[in-house]
CSV table of C-alpha atoms in Angstrom, one decimal:
chain,number,residue,atom,x,y,z
A,75,PHE,CA,184.9,21.1,110.6
A,76,ARG,CA,182.9,21.9,107.5
A,77,LYS,CA,182.1,25.6,107.2
A,78,GLN,CA,178.4,26.2,106.7
A,79,SER,CA,177.1,28.8,104.3
A,80,PRO,CA,175.3,31.7,106.0
A,81,GLN,CA,171.5,31.6,105.7
A,82,VAL,CA,169.8,34.5,104.1
A,83,LEU,CA,166.3,35.2,105.3
A,84,LEU,CA,164.0,36.9,102.8
A,85,THR,CA,160.7,38.5,104.0
A,86,PHE,CA,157.9,38.7,101.4
A,87,ALA,CA,154.7,40.6,101.7
A,88,LYS,CA,151.6,38.5,102.1
A,89,THR,CA,149.2,41.2,101.2
A,90,CYS,CA,149.5,44.7,99.8
A,91,ALA,CA,148.1,48.0,101.1
A,92,SER,CA,145.0,49.6,99.7
A,93,GLY,CA,145.8,51.1,96.2
A,94,SER,CA,148.8,48.9,95.7
A,95,TYR,CA,149.3,45.6,93.8
A,96,MET,CA,151.8,42.6,94.1
A,97,ASN,CA,154.1,42.2,91.0
A,98,GLU,CA,155.8,39.1,89.7
A,99,ASN,CA,158.6,39.5,92.3
A,100,ILE,CA,156.2,39.6,95.1
A,101,ILE,CA,156.8,43.3,95.7
A,102,CYS,CA,154.0,45.7,96.5
A,103,GLN,CA,153.9,48.6,94.0
A,104,THR,CA,151.6,51.6,93.9
A,105,SER,CA,148.8,51.2,91.3
A,106,THR,CA,148.7,53.5,88.3
A,107,ALA,CA,144.9,53.2,88.2
A,108,SER,CA,143.0,56.4,89.2
A,109,ASN,CA,140.0,56.4,91.5
A,110,CYS,CA,140.7,52.8,92.5
A,111,GLN,CA,139.6,51.5,95.9
A,112,THR,CA,141.1,48.0,95.6
A,113,VAL,CA,143.3,46.5,92.8
A,114,ALA,CA,142.9,43.2,91.0
A,115,SER,CA,145.5,40.7,92.0
A,116,GLY,CA,148.8,41.0,90.0
A,117,SER,CA,147.8,43.9,87.8
A,118,PRO,CA,148.5,47.7,88.3
A,119,ASN,CA,145.9,48.9,85.8
A,120,VAL,CA,142.9,46.7,86.7
A,121,CYS,CA,140.6,47.9,89.5
A,122,LYS,CA,138.6,45.5,91.6
A,123,THR,CA,136.4,48.2,93.3
A,124,CYS,CA,136.2,51.9,92.7
A,125,ALA,CA,136.5,54.8,95.2
A,126,SER,CA,133.4,56.7,96.4
A,127,GLY,CA,132.0,58.9,93.7
A,128,SER,CA,133.5,56.8,90.9
A,129,TYR,CA,132.2,54.0,88.7
A,130,MET,CA,133.7,51.1,86.7
A,131,ASN,CA,133.5,51.3,83.0
A,132,GLU,CA,133.6,48.5,80.4
A,133,ASN,CA,137.4,48.5,80.5
A,134,THR,CA,137.4,48.0,84.3
A,135,ILE,CA,138.8,51.5,84.7
A,136,CYS,CA,137.3,53.7,87.5
A,137,GLN,CA,136.1,57.1,86.3
A,138,THR,CA,134.8,60.0,88.2
A,139,SER,CA,131.0,60.2,88.0
A,140,THR,CA,129.6,63.1,86.0
A,141,ALA,CA,126.4,63.0,88.1
A,142,SER,CA,125.9,66.0,90.3
A,143,ASN,CA,124.6,65.8,93.9
A,144,CYS,CA,125.2,62.1,93.8
A,145,GLN,CA,125.8,60.1,97.1
A,146,THR,CA,126.4,56.7,95.4
A,147,VAL,CA,126.6,55.7,91.7
A,148,ALA,CA,124.7,52.8,90.1
A,149,SER,CA,127.1,50.1,89.0
A,150,GLY,CA,128.6,50.6,85.5
A,151,SER,CA,127.1,54.0,84.7
A,152,PRO,CA,128.6,57.5,85.2
A,153,ASN,CA,125.2,59.3,85.0
A,154,VAL,CA,122.9,57.1,87.0
A,155,CYS,CA,122.8,57.8,90.7
A,156,LYS,CA,121.8,55.2,93.2
A,157,THR,CA,121.2,57.6,96.1
A,158,CYS,CA,121.3,61.4,96.3
A,159,ALA,CA,123.3,63.7,98.6
A,160,SER,CA,121.6,65.5,101.5
A,161,GLY,CA,119.3,68.4,100.3
A,162,SER,CA,118.9,66.8,96.8
A,163,TYR,CA,116.1,64.6,95.3
A,164,MET,CA,116.0,62.0,92.5
A,165,ASN,CA,113.9,63.1,89.5
A,166,GLU,CA,112.1,60.9,86.9
A,167,ASN,CA,115.4,60.5,85.0
A,168,THR,CA,117.2,59.2,88.1
A,169,ILE,CA,119.2,62.5,88.2
A,170,CYS,CA,119.9,64.1,91.6
A,171,GLN,CA,118.8,67.7,91.6
A,172,THR,CA,119.2,70.4,94.4
A,173,SER,CA,115.9,71.0,96.2
A,174,THR,CA,114.3,74.4,95.6
A,175,ALA,CA,112.5,74.1,99.0
A,176,SER,CA,113.8,76.6,101.5
A,177,ASN,CA,114.6,75.7,105.1
A,178,CYS,CA,114.2,72.0,104.2
A,179,GLN,CA,116.1,69.4,106.2
A,180,THR,CA,115.1,66.4,104.1
A,181,VAL,CA,113.2,66.3,100.8
A,182,ALA,CA,110.2,64.1,100.0
A,183,SER,CA,111.0,61.3,97.5
A,184,GLY,CA,110.7,62.4,93.9
A,185,SER,CA,109.8,66.1,94.5
A,186,PRO,CA,112.0,69.2,94.5
A,187,ASN,CA,109.4,71.3,96.4
A,188,ALA,CA,108.0,69.0,99.0
A,189,CYS,CA,109.9,68.9,102.3
A,190,LYS,CA,109.8,65.9,104.6
A,191,THR,CA,111.3,67.6,107.6
A,192,CYS,CA,112.3,71.2,108.4
A,193,VAL,CA,115.6,72.7,109.6
A,194,THR,CA,116.2,73.4,113.2
A,195,GLY,CA,118.3,76.1,114.9
A,196,SER,CA,117.8,79.8,114.1
A,197,GLY,CA,114.1,80.4,114.2
A,198,THR,CA,111.4,77.7,114.4
A,199,TYR,CA,110.0,76.2,111.2
A,200,TYR,CA,107.0,74.0,110.7
A,201,LEU,CA,105.8,71.8,107.8
A,202,ASN,CA,102.7,73.4,106.3
A,203,GLU,CA,100.0,71.7,104.2
A,204,GLN,CA,101.8,72.5,101.0
A,205,GLY,CA,104.9,70.5,102.1
A,206,SER,CA,106.9,73.7,102.6
A,207,CYS,CA,108.7,74.9,105.7
A,208,SER,CA,107.4,78.1,107.1
A,209,LEU,CA,108.7,80.3,110.0
A,210,SER,CA,106.5,80.1,113.1
A,211,THR,CA,104.8,83.3,114.1
A,212,ASP,CA,105.6,82.6,117.7
A,213,SER,CA,109.1,84.1,118.2
A,214,ASN,CA,109.4,82.5,121.7
A,215,CYS,CA,108.7,79.0,120.5
A,216,LEU,CA,111.2,76.2,120.8
A,217,THR,CA,109.3,73.4,119.0
A,218,VAL,CA,106.2,73.7,116.9
A,219,ALA,CA,103.2,71.4,116.8
A,220,SER,CA,103.0,69.5,113.5
A,221,GLY,CA,101.3,71.5,110.7
A,222,SER,CA,100.6,74.7,112.6
A,223,PRO,CA,102.6,77.9,112.8
A,224,ASN,CA,100.8,79.2,115.9
A,225,VAL,CA,100.7,76.2,118.2
A,226,CYS,CA,103.9,75.6,120.2
A,227,LYS,CA,104.8,72.3,121.8
A,228,THR,CA,107.5,73.7,124.0
A,229,CYS,CA,108.6,77.3,124.9
A,230,ALA,CA,112.1,78.7,124.7
A,231,SER,CA,114.1,79.4,127.8
A,232,GLY,CA,112.8,82.5,129.6
A,233,SER,CA,109.2,82.1,128.2
A,234,TYR,CA,106.0,80.6,129.4
A,235,PHE,CA,102.7,79.2,128.0
A,236,ASN,CA,99.8,81.7,128.2
A,237,GLU,CA,96.1,80.7,128.1
A,238,ASN,CA,96.2,80.7,124.3
A,239,THR,CA,99.2,78.3,124.2
A,240,ILE,CA,101.3,81.2,123.0
A,241,CYS,CA,104.8,81.5,124.4
A,242,GLN,CA,105.5,84.8,126.0
A,243,THR,CA,108.5,86.3,127.6
A,244,SER,CA,108.5,86.1,131.4
A,245,THR,CA,108.6,89.2,133.5
A,246,GLY,CA,110.1,87.3,136.5
A,247,THR,CA,113.6,88.5,137.5
A,248,ASN,CA,116.4,86.0,138.1
A,249,CYS,CA,114.0,83.2,137.0
A,250,ALA,CA,115.4,79.9,135.6
A,251,THR,CA,112.0,78.3,134.9
A,252,MET,CA,108.5,79.6,135.1
A,253,VAL,CA,105.2,78.3,136.4
A,254,SER,CA,103.0,77.3,133.5
A,255,THR,CA,100.5,80.0,132.4
A,256,ASN,CA,102.0,82.6,134.7
A,257,ALA,CA,104.4,85.3,133.5
A,258,ASN,CA,105.3,86.5,137.0
A,259,ALA,CA,105.6,83.2,138.9
A,260,CYS,CA,109.1,81.5,139.0
A,261,LEU,CA,109.3,77.8,139.5
A,262,THR,CA,113.1,77.7,139.9
A,263,CYS,CA,115.7,80.5,140.2
A,264,VAL,CA,119.2,81.1,138.9
A,265,THR,CA,122.2,80.4,141.2
A,266,GLY,CA,122.3,82.4,144.4
A,267,TYR,CA,118.5,82.8,144.6
A,268,GLY,CA,115.5,81.1,146.2
A,269,VAL,CA,111.8,81.0,145.3
A,270,ASN,CA,109.4,82.9,147.6
A,271,SER,CA,105.7,83.2,146.4
A,272,GLY,CA,106.8,82.9,142.8
A,273,ALA,CA,109.5,85.5,143.0
A,274,CYS,CA,113.3,84.9,143.2
A,275,VAL,CA,115.0,86.5,146.3
A,276,PRO,CA,118.8,86.5,146.9
A,277,CYS,CA,120.2,84.0,149.4
A,278,THR,CA,121.8,85.6,152.4
A,279,ALA,CA,123.3,82.5,154.0
A,280,THR,CA,126.9,82.7,152.6
A,281,SER,CA,128.6,83.6,149.4
A,282,ASN,CA,128.9,79.9,148.6
A,283,CYS,CA,125.2,79.2,148.6
A,284,ALA,CA,123.7,78.0,145.3
A,285,SER,CA,120.0,77.8,146.3
A,286,CYS,CA,118.1,78.7,149.4
A,287,ASN,CA,114.7,78.6,151.0
A,288,GLY,CA,113.1,81.8,149.6
A,289,ALA,CA,110.9,82.4,152.7
A,290,THR,CA,114.0,82.2,154.9
A,291,PRO,CA,117.0,83.1,152.6
A,292,ALA,CA,119.5,82.5,155.4
A,293,ILE,CA,118.8,78.7,155.2
A,294,CYS,CA,120.9,77.3,152.4
A,295,LEU,CA,119.6,74.2,150.5
A,296,THR,CA,122.4,73.5,148.1
A,297,CYS,CA,126.0,74.7,147.9
A,298,ILE,CA,128.3,75.7,145.0
A,299,THR,CA,130.8,73.1,144.0
A,300,GLY,CA,133.8,72.9,146.4
A,301,SER,CA,131.7,74.0,149.5
A,302,ILE,CA,130.4,72.0,152.5
A,303,ASN,CA,126.8,72.1,153.6
A,304,THR,CA,127.0,72.1,157.4
A,305,THR,CA,124.3,71.1,159.9
A,306,THR,CA,123.6,74.8,160.3
A,307,ASN,CA,122.3,75.0,156.7
A,308,THR,CA,125.1,77.3,155.7
A,309,CYS,CA,128.0,76.8,153.2
A,310,THR,CA,131.6,77.2,154.3
A,311,ALA,CA,134.8,76.6,152.4
A,312,ALA,CA,136.8,73.5,153.2
A,313,SER,CA,139.3,74.2,155.9
A,314,SER,CA,143.0,74.2,155.1
A,315,SER,CA,143.7,71.5,157.6
A,316,LYS,CA,141.1,69.2,156.1
A,317,SER,CA,142.4,70.0,152.6
A,318,ALA,CA,145.9,69.0,153.7
A,319,ILE,CA,144.6,65.7,155.1
A,320,LEU,CA,142.8,65.0,151.9
A,321,PHE,CA,145.9,65.8,149.8
A,322,ALA,CA,148.1,63.6,152.0
A,323,THR,CA,145.6,60.7,151.8
A,324,SER,CA,145.5,61.1,148.0
A,325,LEU,CA,149.3,61.1,147.8
A,326,ILE,CA,149.6,58.0,149.9
A,327,MET,CA,147.0,56.1,147.7
A,328,THR,CA,148.9,57.2,144.6
A,329,ILE,CA,152.2,55.9,145.9
A,330,LEU,CA,150.6,52.5,146.9
A,331,LEU,CA,149.2,52.1,143.4
A,332,ILE,CA,152.5,52.7,141.6
């Protein structure tokens, strides 16, 4: 019998990872080019594309942009922004500058002082006729009508619209939502209470009652999670025997599915 030479299997990379290049021995090596997104085939120093915030100079080297507040850079130039970062605007020299407008969410194109939209969150701001964001004079306002500090679109929780469309704090106790234009009339109540003639009264059915008929507080309408609403309109906790049956059924179903 003729002895056969053992076969040697060599595995070569087909493609290299980002930031690496394939040398003459088909080995992937880390690129020495800084700020490089992808490398030109077969060369450690030639970038194909640059990383975010960098630009490609005349020597195909990626350099960090010197432009401040820049989102993306124009091709081939370190000082020319293509788009500006949030809260900045592009001036006549295509330089991104920080907006001087306070409480501004987005800035109008080409102007540092003109807001396009106002911030939301703490306090309610509206866009006035000068293009600035001003604080609403209605402290209970959730959203403001466009262009007016005194006209609310919606009221904050616990407030209601009066006859002058001003949001005022409700005087209703244990009130979840109010009847429009009435400070004392509740529309819905917090958990454990029911509405009776615009007032919230405590439910007397059981401790598990979430809401009840305000006129007859002993009649429960909805129950807290984990309770059973019986035919007697009261809430009772699930019995231990029923809980055991449900647990056994669940266990059997789990075993069958394994």
